[in-house]
CSV table of C-alpha atoms in Angstrom, one decimal:
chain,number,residue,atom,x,y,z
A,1454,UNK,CA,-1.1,12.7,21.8
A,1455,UNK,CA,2.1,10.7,21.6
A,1456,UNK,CA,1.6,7.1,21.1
A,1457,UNK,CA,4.0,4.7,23.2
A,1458,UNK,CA,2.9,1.7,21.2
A,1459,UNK,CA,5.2,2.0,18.2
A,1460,UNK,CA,8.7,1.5,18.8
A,1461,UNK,CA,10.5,4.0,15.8
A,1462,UNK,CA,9.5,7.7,15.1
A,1463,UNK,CA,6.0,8.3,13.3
A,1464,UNK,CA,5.6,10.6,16.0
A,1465,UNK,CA,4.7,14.2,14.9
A,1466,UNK,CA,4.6,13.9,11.2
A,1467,UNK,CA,4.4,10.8,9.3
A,1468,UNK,CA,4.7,12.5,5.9
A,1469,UNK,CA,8.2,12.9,7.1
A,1470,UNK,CA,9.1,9.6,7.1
A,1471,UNK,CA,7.4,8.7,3.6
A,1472,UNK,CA,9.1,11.5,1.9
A,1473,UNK,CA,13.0,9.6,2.0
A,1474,UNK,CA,11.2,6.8,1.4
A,1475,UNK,CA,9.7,8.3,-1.8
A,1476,UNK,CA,13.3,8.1,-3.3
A,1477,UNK,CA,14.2,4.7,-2.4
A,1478,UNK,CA,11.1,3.7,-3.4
A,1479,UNK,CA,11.5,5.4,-6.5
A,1480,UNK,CA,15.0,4.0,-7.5
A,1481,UNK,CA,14.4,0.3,-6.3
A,1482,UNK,CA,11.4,0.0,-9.0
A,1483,UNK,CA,12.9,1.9,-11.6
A,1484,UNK,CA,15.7,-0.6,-11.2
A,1485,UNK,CA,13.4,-3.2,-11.4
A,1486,UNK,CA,11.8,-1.9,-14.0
A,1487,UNK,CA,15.0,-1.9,-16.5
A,1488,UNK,CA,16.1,-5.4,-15.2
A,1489,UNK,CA,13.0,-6.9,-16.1
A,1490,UNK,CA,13.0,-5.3,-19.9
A,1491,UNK,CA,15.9,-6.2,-20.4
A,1492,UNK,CA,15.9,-9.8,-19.2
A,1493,UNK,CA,12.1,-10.5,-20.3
A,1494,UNK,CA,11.3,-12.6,-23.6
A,1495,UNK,CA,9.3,-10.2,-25.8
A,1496,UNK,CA,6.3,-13.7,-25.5
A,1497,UNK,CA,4.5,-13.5,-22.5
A,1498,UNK,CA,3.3,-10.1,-21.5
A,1499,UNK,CA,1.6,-11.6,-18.8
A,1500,UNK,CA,4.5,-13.1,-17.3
A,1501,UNK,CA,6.3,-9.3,-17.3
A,1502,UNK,CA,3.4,-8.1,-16.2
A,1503,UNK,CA,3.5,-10.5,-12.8
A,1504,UNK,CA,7.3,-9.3,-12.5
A,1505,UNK,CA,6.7,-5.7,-12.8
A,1506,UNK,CA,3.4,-6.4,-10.1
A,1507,UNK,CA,6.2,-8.2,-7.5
A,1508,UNK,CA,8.7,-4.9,-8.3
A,1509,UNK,CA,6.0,-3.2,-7.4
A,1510,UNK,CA,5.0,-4.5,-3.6
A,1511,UNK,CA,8.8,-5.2,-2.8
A,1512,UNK,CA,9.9,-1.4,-3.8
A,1513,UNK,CA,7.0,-0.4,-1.0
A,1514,UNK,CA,8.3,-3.3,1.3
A,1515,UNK,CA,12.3,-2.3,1.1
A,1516,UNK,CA,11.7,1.4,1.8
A,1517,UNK,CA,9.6,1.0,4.4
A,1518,UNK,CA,12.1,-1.3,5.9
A,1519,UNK,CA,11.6,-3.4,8.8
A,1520,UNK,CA,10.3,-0.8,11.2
A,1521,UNK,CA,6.9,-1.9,10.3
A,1522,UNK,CA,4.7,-5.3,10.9
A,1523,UNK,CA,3.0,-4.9,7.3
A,1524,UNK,CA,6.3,-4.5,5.3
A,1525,UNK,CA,7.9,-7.3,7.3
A,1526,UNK,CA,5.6,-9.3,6.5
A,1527,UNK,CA,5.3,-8.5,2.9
A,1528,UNK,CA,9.4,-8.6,2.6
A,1529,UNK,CA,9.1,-12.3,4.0
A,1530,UNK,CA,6.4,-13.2,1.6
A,1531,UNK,CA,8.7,-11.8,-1.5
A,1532,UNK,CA,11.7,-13.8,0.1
A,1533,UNK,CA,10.1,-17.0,0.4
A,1534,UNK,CA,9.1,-16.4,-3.4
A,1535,UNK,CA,5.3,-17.1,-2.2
A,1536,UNK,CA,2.9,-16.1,-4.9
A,1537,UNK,CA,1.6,-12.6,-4.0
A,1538,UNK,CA,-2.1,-12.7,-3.7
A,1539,UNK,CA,-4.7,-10.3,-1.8
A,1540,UNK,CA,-8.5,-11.4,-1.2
A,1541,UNK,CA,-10.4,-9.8,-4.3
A,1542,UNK,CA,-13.4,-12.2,-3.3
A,1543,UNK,CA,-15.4,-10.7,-0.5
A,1544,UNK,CA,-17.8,-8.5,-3.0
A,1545,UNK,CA,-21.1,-7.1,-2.8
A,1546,UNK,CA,-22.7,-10.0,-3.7
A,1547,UNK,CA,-21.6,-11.7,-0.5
A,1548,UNK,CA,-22.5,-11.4,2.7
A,1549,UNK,CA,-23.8,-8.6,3.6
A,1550,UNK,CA,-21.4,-7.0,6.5
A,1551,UNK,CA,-22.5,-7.2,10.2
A,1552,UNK,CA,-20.4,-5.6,12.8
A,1553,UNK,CA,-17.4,-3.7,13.0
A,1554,UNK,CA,-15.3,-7.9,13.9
A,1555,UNK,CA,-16.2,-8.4,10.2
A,1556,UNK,CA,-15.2,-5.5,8.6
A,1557,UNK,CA,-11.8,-6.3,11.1
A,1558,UNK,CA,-11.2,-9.3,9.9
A,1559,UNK,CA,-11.5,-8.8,6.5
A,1560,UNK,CA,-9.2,-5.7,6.6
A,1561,UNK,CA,-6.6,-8.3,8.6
A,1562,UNK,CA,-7.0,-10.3,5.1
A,1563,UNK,CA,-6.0,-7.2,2.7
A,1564,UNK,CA,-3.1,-5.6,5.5
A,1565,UNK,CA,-0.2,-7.8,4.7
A,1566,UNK,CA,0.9,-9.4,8.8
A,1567,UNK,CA,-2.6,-8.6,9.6
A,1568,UNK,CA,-3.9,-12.2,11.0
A,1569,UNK,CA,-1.7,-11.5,14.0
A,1570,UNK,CA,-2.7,-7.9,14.8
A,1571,UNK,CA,-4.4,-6.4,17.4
A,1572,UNK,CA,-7.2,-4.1,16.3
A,1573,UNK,CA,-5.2,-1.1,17.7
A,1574,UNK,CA,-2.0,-2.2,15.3
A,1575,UNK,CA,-4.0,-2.9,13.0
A,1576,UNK,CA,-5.6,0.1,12.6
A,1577,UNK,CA,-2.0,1.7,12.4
A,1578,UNK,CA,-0.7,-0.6,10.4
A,1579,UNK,CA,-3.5,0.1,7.6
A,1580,UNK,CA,-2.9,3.8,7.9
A,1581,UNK,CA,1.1,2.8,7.2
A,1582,UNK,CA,-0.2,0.5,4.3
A,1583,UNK,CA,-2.4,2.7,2.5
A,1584,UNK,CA,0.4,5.9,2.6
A,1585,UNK,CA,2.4,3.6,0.9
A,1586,UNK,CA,0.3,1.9,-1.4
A,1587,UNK,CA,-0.7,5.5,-2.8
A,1588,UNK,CA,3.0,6.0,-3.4
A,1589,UNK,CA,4.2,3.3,-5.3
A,1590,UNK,CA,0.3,3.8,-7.2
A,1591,UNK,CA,1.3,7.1,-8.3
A,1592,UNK,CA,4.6,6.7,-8.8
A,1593,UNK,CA,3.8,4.0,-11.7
A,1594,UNK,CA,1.5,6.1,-12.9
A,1595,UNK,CA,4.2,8.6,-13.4
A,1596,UNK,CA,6.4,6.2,-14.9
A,1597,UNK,CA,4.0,5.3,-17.0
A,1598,UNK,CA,3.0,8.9,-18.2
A,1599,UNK,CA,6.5,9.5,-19.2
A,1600,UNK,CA,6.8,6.7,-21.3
A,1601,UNK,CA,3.6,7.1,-23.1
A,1602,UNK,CA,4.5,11.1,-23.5
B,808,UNK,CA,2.7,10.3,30.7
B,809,UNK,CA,1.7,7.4,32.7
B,810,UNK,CA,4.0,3.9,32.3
B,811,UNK,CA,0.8,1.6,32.1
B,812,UNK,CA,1.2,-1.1,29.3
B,813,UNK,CA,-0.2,0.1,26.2
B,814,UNK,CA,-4.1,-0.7,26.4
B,815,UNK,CA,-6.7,-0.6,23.5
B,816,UNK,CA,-8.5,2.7,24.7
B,817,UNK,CA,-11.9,4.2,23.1
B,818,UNK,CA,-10.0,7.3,22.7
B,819,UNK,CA,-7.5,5.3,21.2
B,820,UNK,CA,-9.4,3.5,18.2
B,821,UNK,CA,-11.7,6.7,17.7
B,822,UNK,CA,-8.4,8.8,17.0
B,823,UNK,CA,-6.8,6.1,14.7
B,824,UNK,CA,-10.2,5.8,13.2
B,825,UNK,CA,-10.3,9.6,12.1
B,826,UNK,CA,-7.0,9.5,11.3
B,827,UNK,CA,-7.4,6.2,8.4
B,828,UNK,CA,-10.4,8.5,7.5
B,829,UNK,CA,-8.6,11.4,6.7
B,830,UNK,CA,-6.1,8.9,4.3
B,831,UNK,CA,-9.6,8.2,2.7
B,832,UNK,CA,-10.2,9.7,-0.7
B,833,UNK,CA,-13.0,12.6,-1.1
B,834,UNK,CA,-15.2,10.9,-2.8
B,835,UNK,CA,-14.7,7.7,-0.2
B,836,UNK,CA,-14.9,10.2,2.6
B,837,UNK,CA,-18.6,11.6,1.9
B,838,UNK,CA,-21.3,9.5,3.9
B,839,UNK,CA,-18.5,8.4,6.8
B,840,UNK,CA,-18.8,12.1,8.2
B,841,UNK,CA,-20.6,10.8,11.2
B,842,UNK,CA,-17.3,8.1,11.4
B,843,UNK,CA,-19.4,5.2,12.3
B,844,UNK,CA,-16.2,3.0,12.8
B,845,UNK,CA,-18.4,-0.5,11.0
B,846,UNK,CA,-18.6,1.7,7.8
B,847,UNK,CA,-15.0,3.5,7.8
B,848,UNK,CA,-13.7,-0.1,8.2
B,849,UNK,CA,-15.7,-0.7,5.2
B,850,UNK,CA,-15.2,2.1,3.0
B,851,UNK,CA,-11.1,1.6,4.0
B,852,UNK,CA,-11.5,-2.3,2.7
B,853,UNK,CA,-12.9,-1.0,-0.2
B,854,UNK,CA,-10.1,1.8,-0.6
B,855,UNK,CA,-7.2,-1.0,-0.3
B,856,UNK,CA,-9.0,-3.5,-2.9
B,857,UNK,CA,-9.3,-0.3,-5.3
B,858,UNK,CA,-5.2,0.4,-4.6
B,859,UNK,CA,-4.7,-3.2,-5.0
B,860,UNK,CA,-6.3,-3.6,-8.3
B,861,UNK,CA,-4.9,-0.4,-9.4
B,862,UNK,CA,-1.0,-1.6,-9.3
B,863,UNK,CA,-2.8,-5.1,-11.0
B,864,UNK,CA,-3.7,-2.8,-13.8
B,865,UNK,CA,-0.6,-0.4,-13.9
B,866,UNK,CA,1.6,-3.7,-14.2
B,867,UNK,CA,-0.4,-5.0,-17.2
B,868,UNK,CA,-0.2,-1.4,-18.5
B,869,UNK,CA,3.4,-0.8,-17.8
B,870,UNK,CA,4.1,-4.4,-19.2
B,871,UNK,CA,2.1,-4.0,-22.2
B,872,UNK,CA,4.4,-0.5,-23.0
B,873,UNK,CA,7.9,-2.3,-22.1
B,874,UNK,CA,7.1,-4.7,-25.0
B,875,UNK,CA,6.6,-2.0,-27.4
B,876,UNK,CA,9.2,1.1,-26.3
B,877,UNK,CA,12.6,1.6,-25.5
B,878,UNK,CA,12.9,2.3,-22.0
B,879,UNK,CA,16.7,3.7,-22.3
B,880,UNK,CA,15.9,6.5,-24.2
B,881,UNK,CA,12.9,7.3,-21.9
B,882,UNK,CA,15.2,6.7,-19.1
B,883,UNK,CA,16.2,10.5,-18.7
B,884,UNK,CA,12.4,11.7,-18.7
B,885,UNK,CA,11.2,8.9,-16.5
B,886,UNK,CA,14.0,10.3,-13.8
B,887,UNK,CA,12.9,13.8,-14.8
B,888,UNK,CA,9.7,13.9,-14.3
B,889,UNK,CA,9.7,11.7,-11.1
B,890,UNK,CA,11.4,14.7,-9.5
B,891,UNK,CA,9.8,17.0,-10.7
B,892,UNK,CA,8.3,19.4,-8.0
């Protein structure tokens, strides 16, 4: 069923799109990556640690590009050098959850852009999000098993 | 295809719906078989939070290793093995 709601190709395969993405997304944090060693003082871990966290969400924003509401709104978070934070709050111990409006809003929390989605972009724009968010995840974890091998 | 305005459809939500399901891991997926849309919304939350705190706790891995190793030298096998097939 071909969807006339977004504007650029995810049409048939959405794989396809993630796949060039992959690379850039590969090659923008590994950049990162050897910037921030080589410019970090060897004191704060934590501090590096932040860095290699903002690499992380702006080499997902810049190959995604601007053909998407979640990594716009992520890019303009990074550029307006706004401290990166998600919701961790909403646990078990809260709230119990209601009806589907809940569970909405507090996905709109955790998509970045989400506030000013409607449920139906919303729900594409999380499927968008997560793809990439499994990329970048194991592509550190690459990264990180060839350091540590 | 009709030229109607794009309109937030039943058919519409349940296929996005099955289709953030199917992003869902296994283990995520078990339980939201009959796709009640309140709990795939919730089990989805949860997956993001989860991806979330994973790239929290890669950075403060990754960080922790950068302090310790030259990354030059693992430069070539980083490149390697990240294309790898």
């Amino acid at each position: 069923m071909e969807s006339k709601s977004s504007t650029t190709g995810n049409r048939d395969n959405p794989n396809r799109n993630l796949h060039g993405s992959k690379t850039m997304m590969a090659s923008h944090f590994l950049r990162a990556l050897f910037r921030i060693q080589q410019t970090s003082t060897s004191s704060s871990s934590a501090g590096r640690s932040r860095r290699i966290r903002r690499a992380a969400y702006a080499s997902m924003a810049y190959s995604a590009g601007t053909r998407r509401a979640w990594s716009r709104a992520l890019l303009r978070k990074l550029r307006s050098r706004a401290r990166l934070r998600f919701p961790r709050r909403l646990s078990r111990a809260a709230t119990p959850q209601r009806r589907d409006m809940d569970q909405a809003q507090v996905l709109r929390k955790l998509v970045p852009g989400g506030p000013s989605m409607d449920d139906c972009k919303l729900l594409e724009e999380t499927a968008d999000y997560i793809r990439f968010l499994t990329t970048q995840v194991r592509l550190m974890q690459t990264v990180m098993d060839s350091i540590s091998s | 295809m009709s030229s109607r305005r794009s309109r937030i459809s039943e058919e519409e939500i349940a296929e996005l719906l099955s289709k953030l399901q199917s992003l869902l891991p296994e283990a995520r997926r078990r339980g939201t078989s009959r796709a009640s849309s309140a709990k795939l919304l919730k089990e989805t939350c949860n997956y993001i939070k989860s991806l979330h705190r994973e790239v929290d706790d890669l950075s403060d891995r990754l960080s922790e290793m950068m302090a310790t190793m030259d990354m030059d030298s693992a430069q070539a096998e980083i490149i390697r093995s990240l294309f790898r097939p």
